[in-house]
Amino acid sequence: MTSFTPLNEVKMSFSAWVALAAVIATIYGLIKRYETRLVLLLAGLVMCCCSLDPMAAFEQFDKSMTNRALIISICSSMGFAACVTLTKCDLHLVSLLTKPLNKLGILLLPCCMLVTGVASLAIGSLAGLCAAIGPTLIALMLRAGFRPAIAAAAIISATLPNYWSPGSTDNILVAQLAGIPVMEQINHISFNILILFGLCIVALTTICFIFGDYKKGFQQSINEKGLIRPLPELPQHPNLLKAFAPLLPVVLLFIISLWFPKVKMSVATAMLIGFIYVIFVTRSNPAELVKKFFDGMGSGYGIIGLIIAAGVFAAGLRSCGVVSGFIDFLKDSSEIAKLGGSFGPYILGVMTGSGNAAAFAFCESVVPHAAEFGMKIQDLGFLTCLSATLGRVSSPLAAGVILIAGIAGTSPLEVIKRSAPVSLTAIAFTLLLV
């Protein structure tokens, strides 16, 4: 007697193959630097259509596009960042932080990482941070006797303090998934970030000795031809009030959340207070700054657009049954879930050079099911986003890595030879913390 395969099994098998092909095509598209949002949207729509559920993609698009928490936090942060850049307050902060670092010997490496960490609170973009702080710190380190590759690695391996920023898109997304305020998520991970940041400093200093990347008294030549684009000059005499401007919203939110918890200050409120402070301190034209603030808010929708596209991609995976199958595989063991939530985003970050694309895709599809793995959404979300971020700084395709390598006059591959072991060490240690 001839046996027939049930229709639903055929459908599931076909959907699984479609999902596999879509994931491979997505990774290829991201590696080839096609428009990230187009790649994610198209892959998600194709998977939903092949699963005979095309409306799932459109429903997810609508849901993500009107996400109040994400829009308010991200757009206000981007508006404030645009004003800080226009008034060059960020450069005053960088200049102030780098002045005491002239004659520290081997200790210059951890000190430059500390300075970068503080600056990352105000400058969330890796490429933007490298452009602002890279020229000064790289020049200091090369003149002190450090090789270009380790100098560049010191910058990109020191960005974890950005997770203390309420403007961090990773924090905003995880908090939204967990249904908690952003500051509660930051307080939840603050101690872990402190430990991991210290670990990164120790790990890269150790790598510096292993590679023999420091020779006292030997000044490396600065290859100006390696510069990719004109970079901003830092002010010779930084203004303390201007230097404090980029940090004001962060300081406000921490003070309110720790000592005045009954006062519910939103990220947008803190950014607006910071914006008003910038107007008074810089004595800039208010009309010009207001225009820049709203222009910056508009640019924030570029980031939100990536989150929307990642949501549609995740909806496609759900329609194909991939998410439910992955969850069934992971939920038998929290240890397997930790590995899946860490090395999956890390590998995707390395392959694509984009931390956001990897983090948002995993957060949308897997993190909401953290309870089924015996974990909290805050912890699995943090692990996922952190791993994707560390994957980005381990990728020769990342814009920030290419930029900082160009500033130092070295190869991106030489830089990630130093940064990748630091990232993997941090991920391994994070698995013990969460």
XYZ file of C-alpha atoms in Angstrom:
434
model
C 0.000 0.000 0.000
C 1.321 3.387 -0.964
C 1.811 5.790 1.956
C 1.138 9.493 1.571
C 2.872 12.232 3.474
C 0.356 14.422 5.323
C -0.133 17.825 3.724
C 0.856 19.757 6.860
C 4.164 17.867 7.086
C 4.930 18.692 3.454
C 4.090 22.321 4.137
C 6.338 22.448 7.207
C 9.189 20.807 5.332
C 8.821 23.211 2.411
C 8.639 26.206 4.794
C 11.755 25.068 6.593
C 13.699 24.889 3.326
C 12.387 28.308 2.309
C 13.487 29.732 5.668
C 16.951 28.215 5.290
C 17.324 29.675 1.794
C 16.048 33.060 3.018
C 18.492 33.151 5.925
C 21.416 32.277 3.641
C 20.301 34.913 1.122
C 19.937 37.466 3.934
C 23.429 36.843 5.246
C 24.804 37.051 1.703
C 22.971 40.331 1.107
C 24.264 41.834 4.350
C 27.827 40.729 3.613
C 27.576 42.287 0.131
C 26.466 45.544 1.796
C 23.058 45.701 0.169
C 20.543 47.974 1.913
C 19.978 46.212 5.249
C 16.313 47.154 5.626
C 15.487 46.039 2.084
C 17.208 42.676 2.619
C 15.395 41.993 5.910
C 11.999 43.186 4.666
C 12.186 41.183 1.447
C 13.349 38.013 3.202
C 10.587 38.292 5.798
C 7.884 38.918 3.195
C 9.041 35.983 1.039
C 8.989 33.620 4.032
C 5.495 34.768 5.067
C 4.177 34.341 1.513
C 5.709 30.885 1.130
C 4.103 29.920 4.446
C 0.732 31.050 3.044
C 0.520 33.805 5.680
C 1.482 37.025 3.845
C -0.501 39.266 6.209
C 1.835 38.323 9.095
C 4.547 40.465 7.526
C 2.274 43.499 7.129
C 0.799 43.134 10.617
C 4.302 43.025 12.116
C 5.287 46.088 10.071
C 2.311 48.034 11.448
C 3.028 46.901 14.996
C 6.708 47.881 14.918
C 6.096 51.187 13.128
C 3.811 52.449 15.890
C 5.877 51.252 18.847
C 5.588 54.260 21.179
C 8.443 53.363 23.544
C 10.991 52.868 20.781
C 10.025 55.973 18.820
C 10.110 58.360 21.797
C 13.409 57.116 23.229
C 15.383 56.666 20.014
C 14.205 59.798 18.217
C 14.785 62.085 21.217
C 18.271 60.615 21.740
C 19.168 61.136 18.087
C 17.842 64.705 18.191
C 20.000 65.554 21.185
C 23.038 63.850 19.624
C 22.609 65.962 16.478
C 22.667 69.172 18.548
C 25.728 68.032 20.502
C 27.541 67.342 17.227
C 26.504 70.667 15.672
C 27.798 72.651 18.657
C 30.943 70.452 18.901
C 30.279 69.716 22.574
C 31.299 66.098 21.922
C 34.743 67.247 20.737
C 35.200 69.332 23.893
C 34.475 66.191 25.928
C 36.990 64.143 23.942
C 39.646 66.861 24.215
C 39.138 67.148 27.977
C 39.436 63.398 28.470
C 42.642 63.032 26.450
C 44.743 65.879 27.895
C 46.141 64.011 30.972
C 47.426 61.020 28.951
C 50.763 62.183 27.588
C 53.404 60.286 29.623
C 51.983 57.090 31.062
C 54.057 54.372 29.331
C 52.336 50.985 29.111
C 49.561 52.339 31.339
C 48.510 54.524 28.426
C 46.697 51.513 26.898
C 44.206 50.956 29.755
C 43.857 54.725 30.239
C 42.944 55.223 26.570
C 40.370 52.459 26.917
C 38.904 54.202 29.970
C 38.692 57.483 28.059
C 37.026 55.724 25.123
C 34.564 54.072 27.496
C 33.506 57.417 28.975
C 33.228 58.965 25.505
C 31.065 56.037 24.337
C 28.393 57.126 26.814
C 27.882 60.234 24.713
C 28.730 58.860 21.240
C 26.797 55.673 20.550
C 27.894 55.073 16.951
C 31.120 53.045 16.659
C 32.147 54.898 13.501
C 31.257 58.257 15.078
C 33.225 57.430 18.203
C 36.259 56.363 16.165
C 36.081 59.547 14.105
C 35.837 61.790 17.167
C 38.307 60.183 19.526
C 40.475 58.053 17.233
C 42.883 60.635 15.779
C 43.956 61.986 19.186
C 44.258 58.673 21.035
C 45.893 56.846 18.124
C 48.498 59.616 17.785
C 49.198 59.491 21.536
C 49.640 55.716 21.528
C 51.832 55.612 18.422
C 54.133 58.284 19.842
C 54.324 56.366 23.125
C 55.610 53.217 21.385
C 52.473 51.159 20.672
C 52.004 49.457 17.324
C 49.144 50.740 15.143
C 47.048 47.550 15.377
C 46.936 47.483 19.181
C 46.238 51.232 19.282
C 43.240 50.765 16.993
C 42.058 47.690 18.938
C 42.135 49.716 22.160
C 39.476 52.036 20.769
C 37.002 49.483 19.399
C 37.376 47.125 22.397
C 36.368 49.783 24.925
C 32.780 50.631 23.971
C 30.846 48.530 26.524
C 30.111 51.512 28.838
C 27.674 52.647 26.141
C 25.323 50.120 27.759
C 25.090 52.539 30.698
C 23.490 55.063 28.351
C 19.682 55.348 28.303
C 20.011 56.304 24.648
C 21.443 52.893 23.727
C 19.094 51.274 21.205
C 19.919 47.840 22.633
C 18.773 48.882 26.110
C 15.625 50.482 24.708
C 14.684 47.372 22.714
C 15.309 44.891 25.556
C 13.428 47.086 28.051
C 10.504 47.292 25.656
C 10.441 43.503 25.226
C 10.585 43.022 29.005
C 7.938 45.681 29.632
C 10.142 47.667 32.019
C 11.605 51.222 32.056
C 14.945 51.668 30.304
C 16.667 52.720 33.550
C 15.533 49.503 35.235
C 17.247 47.510 32.480
C 20.399 49.624 32.840
C 20.451 49.167 36.621
C 19.972 45.425 36.071
C 23.090 45.107 33.881
C 25.282 47.906 35.305
C 27.462 45.734 37.529
C 27.950 43.147 34.772
C 29.067 45.880 32.366
C 31.576 47.155 34.936
C 33.065 43.671 35.324
C 33.131 43.016 31.562
C 34.699 46.391 30.795
C 37.458 45.709 33.314
C 37.928 42.247 31.789
C 38.294 43.763 28.295
C 40.985 46.149 29.542
C 42.933 43.345 31.227
C 42.521 41.023 28.215
C 43.750 43.573 25.651
C 46.692 44.584 27.865
C 47.639 40.904 28.058
C 47.336 40.576 24.266
C 49.575 43.631 23.920
C 52.319 41.769 25.805
C 51.726 38.519 23.899
C 52.051 40.236 20.503
C 54.924 42.444 21.680
C 52.975 45.530 20.624
C 54.683 47.988 22.968
C 58.270 49.162 22.977
C 59.137 51.969 25.358
C 60.663 55.026 23.715
C 59.977 53.820 20.173
C 57.723 56.183 18.233
C 55.642 54.598 15.495
C 55.248 56.656 12.322
C 51.758 58.007 11.701
C 50.583 57.065 8.250
C 48.447 60.037 7.255
C 47.771 58.439 3.864
C 45.789 55.809 5.723
C 43.107 58.298 6.682
C 39.808 57.453 5.021
C 38.172 60.875 5.357
C 38.860 64.283 6.937
C 38.523 63.995 10.705
C 37.513 66.697 13.218
C 40.181 68.694 15.033
C 39.872 68.784 18.811
C 39.793 72.172 20.597
C 43.093 73.059 22.270
C 41.339 74.502 25.333
C 38.204 72.476 26.071
C 35.301 74.221 27.760
C 34.190 72.310 30.882
C 30.552 73.313 30.541
C 30.434 72.245 26.889
C 32.276 68.997 27.675
C 29.631 68.136 30.276
C 26.726 68.643 27.839
C 26.831 65.173 26.167
C 26.813 63.491 29.595
C 24.050 65.559 31.218
C 21.062 63.352 30.190
C 22.895 60.211 31.350
C 23.825 61.789 34.704
C 20.279 63.091 35.186
C 18.668 59.719 34.548
C 21.077 57.890 36.867
C 20.596 60.392 39.693
C 16.807 60.327 39.356
C 16.588 56.530 39.172
C 18.954 55.922 42.115
C 18.007 58.676 44.547
C 14.593 59.903 43.437
C 12.831 56.772 42.137
C 9.375 58.298 42.621
C 10.190 60.884 39.965
C 9.484 59.135 36.670
C 11.773 60.904 34.218
C 11.654 59.570 30.663
C 14.566 59.427 28.262
C 12.899 62.095 26.119
C 12.604 64.448 29.123
C 16.282 64.042 29.951
C 17.252 64.697 26.342
C 15.131 67.857 26.212
C 16.735 69.152 29.416
C 20.128 68.424 27.881
C 19.045 70.254 24.732
C 18.071 73.363 26.741
C 21.410 73.197 28.566
C 23.255 73.093 25.221
C 21.440 76.242 24.057
C 22.507 78.203 27.139
C 26.068 76.892 27.367
C 26.954 77.304 23.692
C 24.892 80.491 23.174
C 23.848 79.083 19.832
C 20.951 80.306 17.745
C 17.902 78.570 19.327
C 16.063 78.434 16.009
C 19.005 76.699 14.336
C 19.362 74.207 17.197
C 15.646 73.432 17.277
C 15.757 72.719 13.554
C 18.795 70.462 14.071
C 17.073 68.687 16.977
C 14.065 67.761 14.863
C 16.267 66.830 11.907
C 18.117 64.493 14.258
C 14.829 63.051 15.496
C 13.933 62.311 11.887
C 17.234 60.504 11.358
C 16.347 58.380 14.375
C 13.699 56.719 12.247
C 16.548 55.215 10.243
C 17.386 53.109 13.298
C 13.712 52.420 13.961
C 13.414 51.352 10.317
C 16.051 48.697 10.963
C 14.079 47.462 13.978
C 10.895 47.372 11.842
C 12.675 45.390 9.111
C 14.142 42.990 11.674
C 10.637 42.482 13.062
C 9.284 41.553 9.619
C 12.197 39.153 9.147
C 11.413 37.575 12.530
C 7.730 37.328 11.532
C 8.814 35.373 8.458
C 10.826 32.989 10.599
C 7.834 32.508 12.886
C 5.541 31.806 9.941
C 7.937 29.137 8.670
C 7.993 27.445 12.071
C 11.700 28.133 12.532
C 11.263 30.115 15.736
C 9.057 27.494 17.397
C 11.480 24.747 16.368
C 14.471 26.714 17.627
C 12.670 27.390 20.915
C 11.821 23.699 21.331
C 15.491 22.898 20.779
C 16.697 25.515 23.255
C 14.183 25.193 26.068
C 15.418 21.776 27.189
C 18.501 23.455 28.641
C 19.234 27.032 29.717
C 22.895 26.394 28.877
C 22.001 25.641 25.244
C 19.834 28.772 25.212
C 22.757 30.834 26.471
C 25.023 29.451 23.750
C 22.400 30.067 21.066
C 21.762 33.589 22.306
C 25.445 34.454 22.417
C 27.379 32.848 19.593
C 24.525 33.089 17.077
C 24.391 36.921 17.168
C 28.191 37.069 17.484
C 28.761 35.052 14.299
C 26.135 37.054 12.405
C 27.744 40.293 13.634
C 31.151 39.126 12.412
C 29.806 38.052 9.024
C 27.824 41.242 8.373
C 29.739 43.938 10.263
C 26.426 45.094 11.761
C 25.669 44.637 15.432
C 22.173 46.107 15.208
C 20.955 43.813 12.430
C 22.045 40.698 14.334
C 20.804 41.889 17.730
C 17.400 43.088 16.551
C 16.685 39.920 14.566
C 17.508 37.639 17.529
C 15.708 39.883 20.028
C 12.506 39.918 18.000
C 12.414 36.167 17.419
C 13.992 34.429 20.436
C 14.311 36.778 23.423
C 10.534 37.094 24.141
C 10.565 33.349 24.916
C 13.305 33.622 27.553
C 11.042 32.260 30.322
C 10.718 28.975 28.411
C 14.507 28.592 28.693
C 14.505 29.324 32.426
C 15.918 32.821 31.866
C 14.768 36.422 32.228
C 14.137 38.576 29.162
C 16.530 41.187 30.609
C 19.353 38.626 30.803
C 18.851 36.867 27.471
C 18.282 40.197 25.730
C 21.463 41.631 27.235
C 23.446 38.524 26.245
C 22.106 38.657 22.695
C 22.759 42.388 22.172
C 26.187 42.273 23.825
C 27.269 39.341 21.660
C 26.112 41.076 18.479
C 27.981 44.243 19.512
C 31.159 42.279 20.178
C 30.695 40.484 16.853
C 30.669 43.860 15.108
C 34.021 44.883 16.631
C 35.429 41.503 15.573
C 34.448 42.036 11.933
C 36.738 43.449 9.219
C 33.545 44.579 7.442
C 32.378 46.951 10.212
C 32.573 50.640 9.265
C 34.084 51.575 12.627
C 36.799 48.920 12.345
C 37.686 50.014 8.805
C 37.785 53.657 9.908
C 39.961 53.141 12.987
C 42.341 50.893 11.012
C 42.627 53.651 8.406
C 43.367 56.256 11.079
C 46.132 54.047 12.499
C 47.466 53.182 9.038
C 47.062 49.428 9.440
C 44.890 46.582 8.143
C 41.440 45.817 9.624
C 42.525 42.157 9.843
C 45.492 43.115 12.036
C 43.135 45.040 14.301
C 40.647 42.203 14.749
C 43.473 39.765 15.521
C 43.665 41.760 18.756
C 39.997 42.661 19.274
C 38.391 39.265 18.505
C 40.071 37.355 21.393
C 38.948 40.125 23.755
C 35.362 39.857 22.481
C 35.277 36.061 22.775
C 36.691 36.255 26.307
C 33.995 38.751 27.270
C 31.224 36.556 25.802
C 32.516 33.464 27.604
C 32.589 35.368 30.885
C 29.096 36.793 30.277
C 27.747 33.236 30.064
C 28.820 32.837 33.699
C 27.198 36.106 34.786
C 23.666 35.665 33.370
